[in-house]
Amino acid sequence: MKRKISVILALLFLFVMFWAQWNWKHLSSFPSIISSFYSKEYCSCYFVVELSEEQCHDFARQWVPISEFKLDKENRSVTVKGLGRTNTAKFQSKTYGCTLLNE
Amino acid sequence: MKQILIFILVLFTLQCGKDLSPFGGEPNVTPLPNRLKPEWPNPDWKVVTPESVGVKSEKLNLVEEYAFTRTGDETDRKGRRTDALVILRNGKLIYEKYARNFKEDKVHLTWSVSKSILQTMYGIAVKQGLIKLDDPGYYHYEPLSRDEAHKKITIRHLLNMSSGLAAEEGYESGPLKSSVIAMLYTRGRKDMGSFCADLPLRAEPGTQVYYSSCDTNILSAILKKVYGAEEYDKLPFEKIFKPLGITNVTFERDGSGTYVGSSYLYMTARDLAKIGYLYLNDGVWNGERLLPEGWVAFTRTPAPGYKTTPYSDDLSQDNYTAHWYANTGVPNRGIHEPWPDAPHDTFAAIGHWGQMLYVIPSLDLIVVRFGDDREKAFIKNDFLKLIKESVIR
């Protein structure tokens, strides 16, 4: 019985590894989605649409919570940390709005 | 065993026939009705009572009730969450209301409505003779020359959402493999056009309709090559917004300075109505033809790729034309009108989370609705039915 469970677990592990390898490009960039989405959409909501801080948090909020948030009004940028990754979006101008800074 | 195999074979053959049969006739795209006297907003829309242009105020109250009655919890972002509603008839503004801190002069994120304005940029480029609809994309944009299959993708295929590129247009539903999320926020954000052009092909270009933000951002990148970065930066502002008197507008770009034509145009509801009015008037604005002849007919014609796109229930919700949507359906293809209670000639620009611009030529109506719906509580057909019923003559 024990041996059977070990074999099943080993197969399961192999399957997960194979799946992870197969989807590595998706998996490796996934954690960045939370902070990049939050920073970009908050930046545009606040500096382009000019809604309140509270409304912009409500707009950019996702299912996965963020761990750090910094709204830099002087430099017109928004920095967010989530799932261990940090991203910053910066307001360029009224014409061109906000852009995520390159990683 | 043999019987089972024969049964499976028959089933498979039947399925193939059902899925890939070309639709019978041409879609019925009625010509735009003649308009007697356009009322150009100069510089802004003329405001009149609904009754003065044949619309019943009491019926408009039902439209307002539908759009603005909160049906869910704000903190949970549930229910219908309308931010703006603007309705025009005969070129005059008859209804306008805002909510959730929006107002007349506040821009709103339009999401995929941006795609339809990027299509306007193509109308300009075609009229200037800088680009032809059947040009292969790689003529103008090197990343599309990566192999023979990619070289077959034309501008028309891209405008018809029929490039065949294996994009995955899922937002909340499948964030891991969504190419639109990867394009906007992670692997593609530095240069969205080149990220998208690098996708493999899932189908022969032109043969299948698959709604994809990637197709739009490749189009945007192509325009940048055609015009050169400096001219391209000014293109939407000088060639579209300025002639229409639109000054309060933001168009965001990716890390390489290319407009995110798929998603990031910000406009006021009144100004978006001007885009609708340009199309209602067949691409003519204040006596000047901005879009080439036939462009609006092209805009209203369902994508030819529907002929050979395998049937799915989602198809009838798309009804994609050339970066716009039309209420035509696709005859003999099982694709019904997406808004059966709206006039047949309704066409629209539509965006994520409830952004809408409707043009209804037969009723001379323009409707702009902005919102932030996080669930499917705003039913477009129900909304359009109420608007149609408000017209008394």
CSV table of C-alpha atoms in Angstrom, one decimal:
chain,number,residue,atom,x,y,z
A,1,MET,CA,0.0,0.0,0.0
A,2,LYS,CA,2.8,2.4,1.0
A,3,ARG,CA,4.6,1.6,-2.2
A,4,LYS,CA,1.5,2.3,-4.2
A,5,ILE,CA,1.1,5.8,-2.6
A,6,SER,CA,4.8,6.6,-3.2
A,7,VAL,CA,4.5,5.7,-6.8
A,8,ILE,CA,1.3,7.9,-7.2
A,9,LEU,CA,3.0,10.8,-5.4
A,10,ALA,CA,6.1,10.4,-7.6
A,11,LEU,CA,4.0,10.4,-10.7
A,12,LEU,CA,2.0,13.4,-9.5
A,13,PHE,CA,5.3,15.3,-8.8
A,14,LEU,CA,6.6,14.4,-12.2
A,15,PHE,CA,3.4,15.6,-13.8
A,16,VAL,CA,3.5,18.9,-11.9
A,17,MET,CA,7.2,19.4,-12.9
A,18,PHE,CA,6.4,18.6,-16.5
A,19,TRP,CA,3.4,21.0,-16.4
A,20,ALA,CA,5.5,23.8,-14.8
A,21,GLN,CA,8.3,23.3,-17.3
A,22,TRP,CA,5.8,23.4,-20.2
A,23,ASN,CA,4.2,26.6,-18.8
A,24,TRP,CA,7.3,28.2,-17.5
A,25,LYS,CA,7.1,31.4,-19.5
A,26,HIS,CA,3.6,32.0,-18.1
A,27,LEU,CA,4.4,30.9,-14.6
A,28,SER,CA,7.5,33.0,-14.3
A,29,SER,CA,5.8,36.3,-15.3
A,30,PHE,CA,2.6,35.6,-13.4
A,31,PRO,CA,3.5,37.0,-10.0
A,32,SER,CA,4.3,40.4,-11.6
A,33,ILE,CA,0.7,40.8,-12.8
A,34,ILE,CA,-0.6,41.8,-9.4
A,35,SER,CA,1.8,44.8,-8.8
A,36,SER,CA,1.9,45.9,-12.5
A,37,PHE,CA,-1.9,45.9,-12.9
A,38,TYR,CA,-2.4,47.7,-9.6
A,39,SER,CA,0.3,50.3,-10.2
A,40,LYS,CA,-0.7,51.0,-13.9
A,41,GLU,CA,-4.5,51.2,-13.3
A,42,TYR,CA,-4.1,53.2,-10.1
A,43,CYS,CA,-1.8,55.6,-11.8
A,44,SER,CA,-4.2,56.2,-14.7
A,45,CYS,CA,-7.2,56.4,-12.4
A,46,TYR,CA,-5.6,59.0,-10.1
A,47,PHE,CA,-3.6,61.1,-12.5
A,48,VAL,CA,-5.5,60.8,-15.8
A,49,VAL,CA,-9.2,60.3,-14.7
A,50,GLU,CA,-8.5,62.2,-11.4
A,51,LEU,CA,-10.7,60.2,-9.1
A,52,SER,CA,-10.2,60.0,-5.4
A,53,GLU,CA,-7.5,57.8,-3.8
A,54,GLU,CA,-10.2,55.6,-2.3
A,55,GLN,CA,-12.0,55.2,-5.6
A,56,CYS,CA,-8.8,54.3,-7.4
A,57,HIS,CA,-7.9,51.6,-4.8
A,58,ASP,CA,-11.4,50.2,-5.4
A,59,PHE,CA,-10.8,50.3,-9.2
A,60,ALA,CA,-7.4,48.6,-9.2
A,61,ARG,CA,-8.0,46.1,-6.4
A,62,GLN,CA,-7.7,42.4,-7.4
A,63,TRP,CA,-8.4,39.1,-5.7
A,64,VAL,CA,-4.8,38.7,-4.6
A,65,PRO,CA,-4.0,41.5,-2.1
A,66,ILE,CA,-0.9,43.7,-2.4
A,67,SER,CA,1.7,44.1,0.3
A,68,GLU,CA,3.1,47.6,-0.3
A,69,PHE,CA,1.7,50.7,-1.9
A,70,LYS,CA,3.3,54.1,-2.5
A,71,LEU,CA,1.6,57.0,-4.3
A,72,ASP,CA,4.3,59.6,-5.1
A,73,LYS,CA,2.3,62.8,-5.9
A,74,GLU,CA,5.4,64.8,-6.4
A,75,ASN,CA,7.0,62.5,-9.0
A,76,ARG,CA,3.6,61.4,-10.2
A,77,SER,CA,4.2,57.7,-9.9
A,78,VAL,CA,2.7,54.7,-8.2
A,79,THR,CA,4.7,51.8,-6.8
A,80,VAL,CA,3.1,48.6,-5.7
A,81,LYS,CA,4.5,45.3,-4.3
A,82,GLY,CA,2.6,42.1,-4.5
A,83,LEU,CA,3.5,38.4,-4.7
A,84,GLY,CA,7.1,39.4,-4.1
A,85,ARG,CA,7.4,41.6,-7.2
A,86,THR,CA,7.5,45.4,-7.3
A,87,ASN,CA,6.3,47.5,-10.2
A,88,THR,CA,6.1,51.3,-10.8
A,89,ALA,CA,3.8,53.2,-13.2
A,90,LYS,CA,4.6,56.8,-14.0
A,91,PHE,CA,2.4,59.6,-15.3
A,92,GLN,CA,4.0,61.0,-18.4
A,93,SER,CA,1.7,63.8,-19.4
A,94,LYS,CA,-2.0,64.6,-19.9
A,95,THR,CA,-1.6,63.5,-23.6
A,96,TYR,CA,0.1,60.2,-23.0
A,97,GLY,CA,-1.1,59.3,-19.5
A,98,CYS,CA,0.7,56.6,-17.5
A,99,THR,CA,3.1,53.9,-18.5
A,100,LEU,CA,4.6,51.0,-16.6
A,101,LEU,CA,8.4,51.5,-16.2
A,102,ASN,CA,10.3,48.7,-17.7
A,103,GLU,CA,11.3,45.8,-15.4
B,1,MET,CA,-16.6,-2.5,-31.9
B,2,LYS,CA,-16.9,-1.9,-35.6
B,3,GLN,CA,-20.3,-0.3,-35.1
B,4,ILE,CA,-18.9,2.1,-32.5
B,5,LEU,CA,-16.1,3.1,-34.8
B,6,ILE,CA,-18.5,3.8,-37.7
B,7,PHE,CA,-20.8,5.8,-35.3
B,8,ILE,CA,-17.8,7.9,-34.2
B,9,LEU,CA,-16.8,8.4,-37.8
B,10,VAL,CA,-20.3,9.5,-38.8
B,11,LEU,CA,-20.5,11.8,-35.8
B,12,PHE,CA,-17.1,13.3,-36.6
B,13,THR,CA,-18.1,13.9,-40.3
B,14,LEU,CA,-21.4,15.5,-39.2
B,15,GLN,CA,-19.6,17.8,-36.8
B,16,CYS,CA,-17.1,18.9,-39.5
B,17,GLY,CA,-19.9,19.7,-41.9
B,18,LYS,CA,-21.7,21.7,-39.2
B,19,ASP,CA,-18.8,23.6,-38.0
B,20,LEU,CA,-17.0,24.6,-41.1
B,21,SER,CA,-19.7,25.1,-43.7
B,22,PRO,CA,-19.5,28.6,-45.2
B,23,PHE,CA,-22.5,30.8,-44.5
B,24,GLY,CA,-24.9,31.1,-47.4
B,25,GLY,CA,-25.5,34.7,-48.4
B,26,GLU,CA,-23.8,38.0,-48.0
B,27,PRO,CA,-24.6,39.8,-44.7
B,28,ASN,CA,-27.4,42.3,-45.1
B,29,VAL,CA,-25.7,45.7,-44.6
B,30,THR,CA,-28.2,48.3,-45.4
B,31,PRO,CA,-26.9,51.6,-46.7
B,32,LEU,CA,-26.8,54.6,-44.3
B,33,PRO,CA,-30.0,56.6,-44.6
B,34,ASN,CA,-29.7,60.1,-46.0
B,35,ARG,CA,-29.4,62.7,-43.3
B,36,LEU,CA,-31.2,65.9,-44.0
B,37,LYS,CA,-29.3,68.4,-41.9
B,38,PRO,CA,-26.5,67.4,-39.7
B,39,GLU,CA,-26.1,69.5,-36.6
B,40,TRP,CA,-22.4,69.8,-36.1
B,41,PRO,CA,-21.3,70.3,-32.5
B,42,ASN,CA,-19.5,73.5,-32.9
B,43,PRO,CA,-17.8,73.6,-30.5
B,44,ASP,CA,-20.2,71.5,-28.4
B,45,TRP,CA,-23.5,69.7,-28.7
B,46,LYS,CA,-26.7,71.7,-28.8
B,47,VAL,CA,-28.9,70.7,-25.9
B,48,VAL,CA,-32.7,70.3,-26.6
B,49,THR,CA,-35.7,68.6,-24.9
B,50,PRO,CA,-36.3,65.0,-26.0
B,51,GLU,CA,-39.8,65.8,-27.2
B,52,SER,CA,-38.5,68.4,-29.6
B,53,VAL,CA,-36.8,65.6,-31.5
B,54,GLY,CA,-39.5,63.0,-31.2
B,55,VAL,CA,-38.3,61.2,-28.0
B,56,LYS,CA,-40.6,60.7,-24.9
B,57,SER,CA,-39.1,61.9,-21.6
B,58,GLU,CA,-41.1,59.4,-19.6
B,59,LYS,CA,-39.7,56.5,-21.6
B,60,LEU,CA,-36.2,58.0,-21.1
B,61,ASN,CA,-36.8,57.8,-17.3
B,62,LEU,CA,-37.0,54.0,-17.7
B,63,VAL,CA,-33.7,54.0,-19.5
B,64,GLU,CA,-32.3,56.1,-16.6
B,65,GLU,CA,-33.8,53.7,-14.1
B,66,TYR,CA,-32.2,50.7,-15.9
B,67,ALA,CA,-28.8,52.3,-16.2
B,68,PHE,CA,-28.5,54.1,-12.9
B,69,THR,CA,-30.4,52.0,-10.3
B,70,ARG,CA,-27.8,50.3,-8.2
B,71,THR,CA,-28.3,46.6,-8.2
B,72,GLY,CA,-25.4,45.4,-6.1
B,73,ASP,CA,-22.9,46.3,-3.4
B,74,GLU,CA,-20.4,49.0,-4.2
B,75,THR,CA,-17.5,47.6,-2.1
B,76,ASP,CA,-17.9,44.3,-3.8
B,77,ARG,CA,-18.2,46.0,-7.2
B,78,LYS,CA,-21.4,44.1,-7.9
B,79,GLY,CA,-24.3,44.9,-10.1
B,80,ARG,CA,-24.8,47.6,-12.7
B,81,ARG,CA,-22.4,50.5,-12.2
B,82,THR,CA,-23.0,53.2,-14.7
B,83,ASP,CA,-20.7,56.2,-14.7
B,84,ALA,CA,-22.1,58.2,-17.6
B,85,LEU,CA,-24.9,58.1,-20.1
B,86,VAL,CA,-25.3,60.5,-23.0
B,87,ILE,CA,-27.9,60.2,-25.7
B,88,LEU,CA,-28.2,62.3,-28.9
B,89,ARG,CA,-30.9,62.5,-31.5
B,90,ASN,CA,-30.7,64.3,-34.8
B,91,GLY,CA,-27.3,65.7,-33.7
B,92,LYS,CA,-28.7,67.2,-30.5
B,93,LEU,CA,-28.1,66.2,-27.0
B,94,ILE,CA,-31.3,65.0,-25.3
B,95,TYR,CA,-30.1,63.2,-22.2
B,96,GLU,CA,-27.0,63.3,-20.0
B,97,LYS,CA,-26.3,62.0,-16.5
B,98,TYR,CA,-23.2,61.0,-14.5
B,99,ALA,CA,-22.6,59.0,-11.4
B,100,ARG,CA,-19.8,57.8,-9.1
B,101,ASN,CA,-17.9,61.1,-9.2
B,102,PHE,CA,-17.9,61.4,-13.0
B,103,LYS,CA,-19.0,64.5,-14.7
B,104,GLU,CA,-19.3,66.2,-18.1
B,105,ASP,CA,-15.6,67.2,-18.3
B,106,LYS,CA,-14.1,64.0,-16.8
B,107,VAL,CA,-12.5,61.5,-19.1
B,108,HIS,CA,-13.2,57.8,-18.7
B,109,LEU,CA,-11.2,54.7,-19.5
B,110,THR,CA,-12.8,53.3,-22.7
B,111,TRP,CA,-10.9,50.0,-22.7
B,112,SER,CA,-11.6,48.2,-26.1
B,113,VAL,CA,-13.6,51.2,-27.5
B,114,SER,CA,-10.0,52.3,-28.2
B,115,LYS,CA,-9.8,49.7,-30.8
B,116,SER,CA,-12.6,51.3,-32.8
B,117,ILE,CA,-10.8,54.7,-32.7
B,118,LEU,CA,-7.6,53.0,-33.8
B,119,GLN,CA,-9.7,51.8,-36.8
B,120,THR,CA,-10.5,55.5,-37.4
B,121,MET,CA,-6.7,56.0,-37.6
B,122,TYR,CA,-6.6,53.4,-40.3
B,123,GLY,CA,-9.4,55.1,-42.2
B,124,ILE,CA,-7.2,58.3,-42.2
B,125,ALA,CA,-4.1,56.3,-43.3
B,126,VAL,CA,-6.0,54.6,-46.2
B,127,LYS,CA,-7.5,58.0,-47.3
B,128,GLN,CA,-4.0,59.4,-47.3
B,129,GLY,CA,-2.9,56.5,-49.6
B,130,LEU,CA,-0.2,55.4,-47.1
B,131,ILE,CA,-1.6,52.0,-46.6
B,132,LYS,CA,-4.0,49.6,-48.4
B,133,LEU,CA,-6.3,47.1,-46.7
B,134,ASP,CA,-4.8,44.1,-48.5
B,135,ASP,CA,-1.2,45.0,-47.9
B,136,PRO,CA,0.6,42.2,-46.0
B,137,GLY,CA,1.5,43.6,-42.6
B,138,TYR,CA,5.1,42.7,-43.1
B,139,TYR,CA,5.4,45.3,-46.0
B,140,HIS,CA,5.3,47.9,-43.3
B,141,TYR,CA,6.3,46.0,-40.1
B,142,GLU,CA,9.3,43.8,-40.0
B,143,PRO,CA,8.3,41.5,-37.0
B,144,LEU,CA,5.6,40.1,-39.2
B,145,SER,CA,8.1,38.7,-41.6
B,146,ARG,CA,9.4,36.0,-39.3
B,147,ASP,CA,8.1,33.1,-41.5
B,148,GLU,CA,5.9,32.5,-44.6
B,149,ALA,CA,2.8,31.9,-42.5
B,150,HIS,CA,3.1,35.3,-40.7
B,151,LYS,CA,3.8,37.0,-44.0
B,152,LYS,CA,0.2,36.1,-45.1
B,153,ILE,CA,-1.3,38.4,-42.5
B,154,THR,CA,-2.8,41.5,-44.1
B,155,ILE,CA,-4.1,44.7,-42.7
B,156,ARG,CA,-7.6,43.6,-43.5
B,157,HIS,CA,-7.1,40.3,-41.6
B,158,LEU,CA,-6.0,42.3,-38.5
B,159,LEU,CA,-8.9,44.8,-38.7
B,160,ASN,CA,-11.3,41.8,-39.0
B,161,MET,CA,-9.7,40.1,-36.0
B,162,SER,CA,-8.8,37.2,-38.3
B,163,SER,CA,-5.0,37.2,-38.2
B,164,GLY,CA,-4.9,33.6,-37.0
B,165,LEU,CA,-2.4,34.4,-34.3
B,166,ALA,CA,-2.7,32.2,-31.3
B,167,ALA,CA,-3.6,34.9,-28.7
B,168,GLU,CA,-5.6,34.1,-25.6
B,169,GLU,CA,-8.0,36.9,-24.9
B,170,GLY,CA,-9.0,36.1,-21.3
B,171,TYR,CA,-8.8,38.6,-18.4
B,172,GLU,CA,-10.1,37.4,-15.1
B,173,SER,CA,-11.1,34.0,-16.5
B,174,GLY,CA,-7.7,32.7,-17.2
B,175,PRO,CA,-4.9,35.1,-16.1
B,176,LEU,CA,-2.1,32.6,-16.3
B,177,LYS,CA,-2.2,32.0,-20.0
B,178,SER,CA,-3.9,35.2,-21.1
B,179,SER,CA,-1.9,36.9,-23.8
B,180,VAL,CA,-3.7,40.2,-23.3
B,181,ILE,CA,-2.7,40.3,-19.6
B,182,ALA,CA,0.9,39.3,-20.5
B,183,MET,CA,0.9,41.9,-23.3
B,184,LEU,CA,-0.4,44.8,-21.1
B,185,TYR,CA,1.3,44.0,-17.8
B,186,THR,CA,4.2,41.6,-18.0
B,187,ARG,CA,6.1,40.1,-20.9
B,188,GLY,CA,4.7,42.3,-23.7
B,189,ARG,CA,4.5,45.7,-22.0
B,190,LYS,CA,7.8,47.0,-23.3
B,191,ASP,CA,6.7,46.5,-26.9
B,192,MET,CA,3.3,45.1,-27.4
B,193,GLY,CA,3.3,44.9,-31.2
B,194,SER,CA,6.4,42.8,-31.3
B,195,PHE,CA,5.3,40.6,-28.4
B,196,CYS,CA,2.1,39.9,-30.4
B,197,ALA,CA,3.8,39.4,-33.8
B,198,ASP,CA,5.9,36.7,-32.1
B,199,LEU,CA,2.9,34.5,-31.3
B,200,PRO,CA,2.6,31.3,-33.4
B,201,LEU,CA,-0.4,30.9,-35.7
B,202,ARG,CA,-3.4,28.8,-34.8
B,203,ALA,CA,-5.2,29.2,-38.2
B,204,GLU,CA,-4.6,30.3,-41.7
B,205,PRO,CA,-4.8,34.2,-41.7
B,206,GLY,CA,-8.3,35.4,-42.8
B,207,THR,CA,-10.1,32.1,-42.1
B,208,GLN,CA,-11.1,32.5,-38.4
B,209,VAL,CA,-12.4,35.3,-36.3
B,210,TYR,CA,-10.8,35.4,-32.9
B,211,TYR,CA,-11.2,38.6,-30.9
B,212,SER,CA,-7.7,39.6,-29.9
B,213,SER,CA,-6.1,42.8,-28.5
B,214,CYS,CA,-2.9,41.6,-30.1
B,215,ASP,CA,-4.3,42.2,-33.6
B,216,THR,CA,-5.0,45.8,-32.6
B,217,ASN,CA,-1.6,46.5,-31.1
B,218,ILE,CA,0.1,45.0,-34.2
B,219,LEU,CA,-2.0,47.5,-36.2
B,220,SER,CA,-0.9,50.3,-33.9
B,221,ALA,CA,2.8,49.3,-34.3
B,222,ILE,CA,2.3,49.1,-38.1
B,223,LEU,CA,1.0,52.7,-38.2
B,224,LYS,CA,4.1,53.9,-36.2
B,225,LYS,CA,6.3,52.4,-38.9
B,226,VAL,CA,4.2,53.9,-41.7
B,227,TYR,CA,4.2,57.4,-40.3
B,228,GLY,CA,7.4,57.5,-38.4
B,229,ALA,CA,7.4,58.1,-34.6
B,230,GLU,CA,7.1,61.8,-34.7
B,231,GLU,CA,4.1,62.0,-37.1
B,232,TYR,CA,2.5,59.0,-35.4
B,233,ASP,CA,2.6,60.7,-32.0
B,234,LYS,CA,0.5,63.5,-33.4
B,235,LEU,CA,-1.7,61.3,-35.7
B,236,PRO,CA,-4.9,60.7,-33.5
B,237,PHE,CA,-4.7,64.2,-32.0
B,238,GLU,CA,-4.3,66.2,-35.2
B,239,LYS,CA,-6.2,64.0,-37.7
B,240,ILE,CA,-9.1,62.9,-35.6
B,241,PHE,CA,-9.5,64.7,-32.3
B,242,LYS,CA,-8.7,68.2,-33.5
B,243,PRO,CA,-11.1,68.3,-36.5
B,244,LEU,CA,-13.9,67.0,-34.2
B,245,GLY,CA,-13.1,69.6,-31.5
B,246,ILE,CA,-11.9,67.0,-29.0
B,247,THR,CA,-9.2,68.4,-26.7
B,248,ASN,CA,-9.7,66.6,-23.4
B,249,VAL,CA,-8.3,63.2,-24.3
B,250,THR,CA,-5.5,60.9,-23.2
B,251,PHE,CA,-4.0,58.0,-25.3
B,252,GLU,CA,-1.5,55.9,-23.3
B,253,ARG,CA,1.5,54.2,-24.9
B,254,ASP,CA,3.5,51.1,-24.2
B,255,GLY,CA,7.2,51.0,-23.2
B,256,SER,CA,8.3,51.7,-26.7
B,257,GLY,CA,6.0,54.7,-27.3
B,258,THR,CA,3.4,52.8,-29.3
B,259,TYR,CA,-0.3,53.7,-28.6
B,260,VAL,CA,-2.0,50.9,-26.7
B,261,GLY,CA,-4.8,50.9,-29.3
B,262,SER,CA,-6.4,47.9,-27.8
B,263,SER,CA,-7.2,49.4,-24.4
B,264,TYR,CA,-6.0,52.8,-23.2
B,265,LEU,CA,-7.8,55.7,-24.7
B,266,TYR,CA,-9.5,58.1,-22.2
B,267,MET,CA,-12.4,60.3,-23.4
B,268,THR,CA,-15.4,62.2,-22.1
B,269,ALA,CA,-18.8,60.7,-23.0
B,270,ARG,CA,-19.7,63.9,-25.0
B,271,ASP,CA,-16.5,63.6,-27.0
B,272,LEU,CA,-16.9,59.9,-27.7
B,273,ALA,CA,-20.4,60.7,-29.1
B,274,LYS,CA,-18.6,62.8,-31.7
B,275,ILE,CA,-16.8,59.7,-33.0
B,276,GLY,CA,-20.2,58.1,-33.3
B,277,TYR,CA,-21.5,61.1,-35.1
B,278,LEU,CA,-18.6,60.9,-37.6
B,279,TYR,CA,-19.5,57.3,-38.4
B,280,LEU,CA,-23.3,58.2,-38.5
B,281,ASN,CA,-22.4,60.8,-41.2
B,282,ASP,CA,-20.4,58.2,-43.3
B,283,GLY,CA,-17.0,59.6,-42.3
B,284,VAL,CA,-17.8,63.2,-43.1
B,285,TRP,CA,-17.4,65.9,-40.5
B,286,ASN,CA,-18.7,69.4,-41.0
B,287,GLY,CA,-18.6,69.1,-44.8
B,288,GLU,CA,-15.2,67.6,-44.9
B,289,ARG,CA,-14.6,63.9,-45.7
B,290,LEU,CA,-12.2,62.5,-43.0
B,291,LEU,CA,-12.7,58.8,-43.7
B,292,PRO,CA,-12.6,57.4,-47.3
B,293,GLU,CA,-15.8,56.6,-49.1
B,294,GLY,CA,-17.0,53.1,-48.3
B,295,TRP,CA,-15.1,53.1,-44.9
B,296,VAL,CA,-18.3,53.1,-42.8
B,297,ALA,CA,-19.8,50.3,-45.0
B,298,PHE,CA,-16.6,48.3,-44.3
B,299,THR,CA,-17.0,49.2,-40.6
B,300,ARG,CA,-20.5,47.7,-40.6
B,301,THR,CA,-19.8,44.5,-42.5
B,302,PRO,CA,-19.2,41.3,-40.5
B,303,ALA,CA,-15.7,39.9,-40.7
B,304,PRO,CA,-15.5,37.4,-43.7
B,305,GLY,CA,-13.7,35.0,-41.5
B,306,TYR,CA,-17.0,34.1,-39.9
B,307,LYS,CA,-17.6,32.0,-43.0
B,308,THR,CA,-15.1,29.4,-41.8
B,309,THR,CA,-14.9,30.0,-38.1
B,310,PRO,CA,-15.9,26.9,-36.1
B,311,TYR,CA,-19.2,27.6,-34.4
B,312,SER,CA,-19.3,28.3,-30.7
B,313,ASP,CA,-21.9,30.0,-28.5
B,314,ASP,CA,-19.6,33.0,-28.0
B,315,LEU,CA,-19.7,33.9,-31.7
B,316,SER,CA,-23.1,35.5,-31.6
B,317,GLN,CA,-21.9,37.8,-28.9
B,318,ASP,CA,-19.0,39.0,-30.9
B,319,ASN,CA,-20.4,39.7,-34.3
B,320,TYR,CA,-17.2,41.5,-35.1
B,321,THR,CA,-16.8,43.6,-38.2
B,322,ALA,CA,-13.7,45.7,-38.7
B,323,HIS,CA,-12.8,46.7,-35.2
B,324,TRP,CA,-16.4,47.6,-34.5
B,325,TYR,CA,-19.5,45.5,-33.8
B,326,ALA,CA,-22.7,45.2,-35.9
B,327,ASN,CA,-26.2,44.0,-35.1
B,328,THR,CA,-26.5,42.1,-38.4
B,329,GLY,CA,-25.7,38.6,-37.2
B,330,VAL,CA,-24.4,36.2,-39.9
B,331,PRO,CA,-27.2,34.6,-42.0
B,332,ASN,CA,-27.3,30.8,-42.3
B,333,ARG,CA,-24.5,30.5,-39.8
B,334,GLY,CA,-26.5,30.2,-36.7
B,335,ILE,CA,-25.2,33.6,-35.5
B,336,HIS,CA,-28.2,35.7,-34.5
B,337,GLU,CA,-28.3,39.4,-34.0
B,338,PRO,CA,-26.5,40.2,-30.7
B,339,TRP,CA,-29.2,42.8,-29.8
B,340,PRO,CA,-32.4,41.4,-31.3
B,341,ASP,CA,-34.5,44.2,-29.7
B,342,ALA,CA,-32.4,47.0,-31.2
B,343,PRO,CA,-32.7,48.2,-34.8
B,344,HIS,CA,-31.0,45.9,-37.3
B,345,ASP,CA,-28.6,48.7,-38.4
B,346,THR,CA,-27.2,49.4,-35.0
B,347,PHE,CA,-23.4,49.3,-34.9
B,348,ALA,CA,-21.1,49.8,-31.9
B,349,ALA,CA,-17.8,50.2,-30.3
B,350,ILE,CA,-17.7,48.2,-27.1
B,351,GLY,CA,-15.2,47.9,-24.2
B,352,HIS,CA,-14.4,45.8,-21.1
B,353,TRP,CA,-16.4,46.4,-18.0
B,354,GLY,CA,-19.3,48.2,-19.7
B,355,GLN,CA,-18.0,50.8,-22.1
B,356,MET,CA,-20.4,51.4,-25.1
B,357,LEU,CA,-20.8,53.7,-28.1
B,358,TYR,CA,-23.9,52.8,-30.1
B,359,VAL,CA,-24.7,54.3,-33.5
B,360,ILE,CA,-28.3,53.7,-34.7
B,361,PRO,CA,-28.6,55.3,-38.2
B,362,SER,CA,-32.3,54.4,-38.8
B,363,LEU,CA,-33.3,56.3,-35.6
B,364,ASP,CA,-30.5,59.0,-35.9
B,365,LEU,CA,-29.4,58.1,-32.4
B,366,ILE,CA,-26.0,58.1,-30.7
B,367,VAL,CA,-25.7,56.5,-27.2
B,368,VAL,CA,-22.6,56.6,-25.0
B,369,ARG,CA,-22.6,54.6,-21.8
B,370,PHE,CA,-19.6,54.3,-19.5
B,371,GLY,CA,-19.5,52.0,-16.5
B,372,ASP,CA,-17.4,49.8,-14.3
B,373,ASP,CA,-19.4,46.6,-14.4
B,374,ARG,CA,-17.4,43.7,-12.9
B,375,GLU,CA,-20.1,41.2,-13.5
B,376,LYS,CA,-22.6,40.7,-16.4
B,377,ALA,CA,-25.5,42.6,-14.8
B,378,PHE,CA,-25.9,45.2,-17.6
B,379,ILE,CA,-27.7,43.6,-20.4
B,380,LYS,CA,-27.1,45.5,-23.6
B,381,ASN,CA,-30.2,44.2,-25.4
B,382,ASP,CA,-32.5,45.2,-22.5
B,383,PHE,CA,-30.9,48.6,-22.4
B,384,LEU,CA,-31.2,49.2,-26.2
B,385,LYS,CA,-34.8,48.0,-26.2
B,386,LEU,CA,-35.7,50.7,-23.7
B,387,ILE,CA,-33.9,53.3,-25.8
B,388,LYS,CA,-35.6,52.2,-29.0
B,389,GLU,CA,-39.0,52.3,-27.2
B,390,SER,CA,-38.4,55.9,-26.2
B,391,VAL,CA,-38.5,57.1,-29.8
B,392,ILE,CA,-42.0,58.1,-30.8
B,393,ARG,CA,-41.4,59.3,-34.3
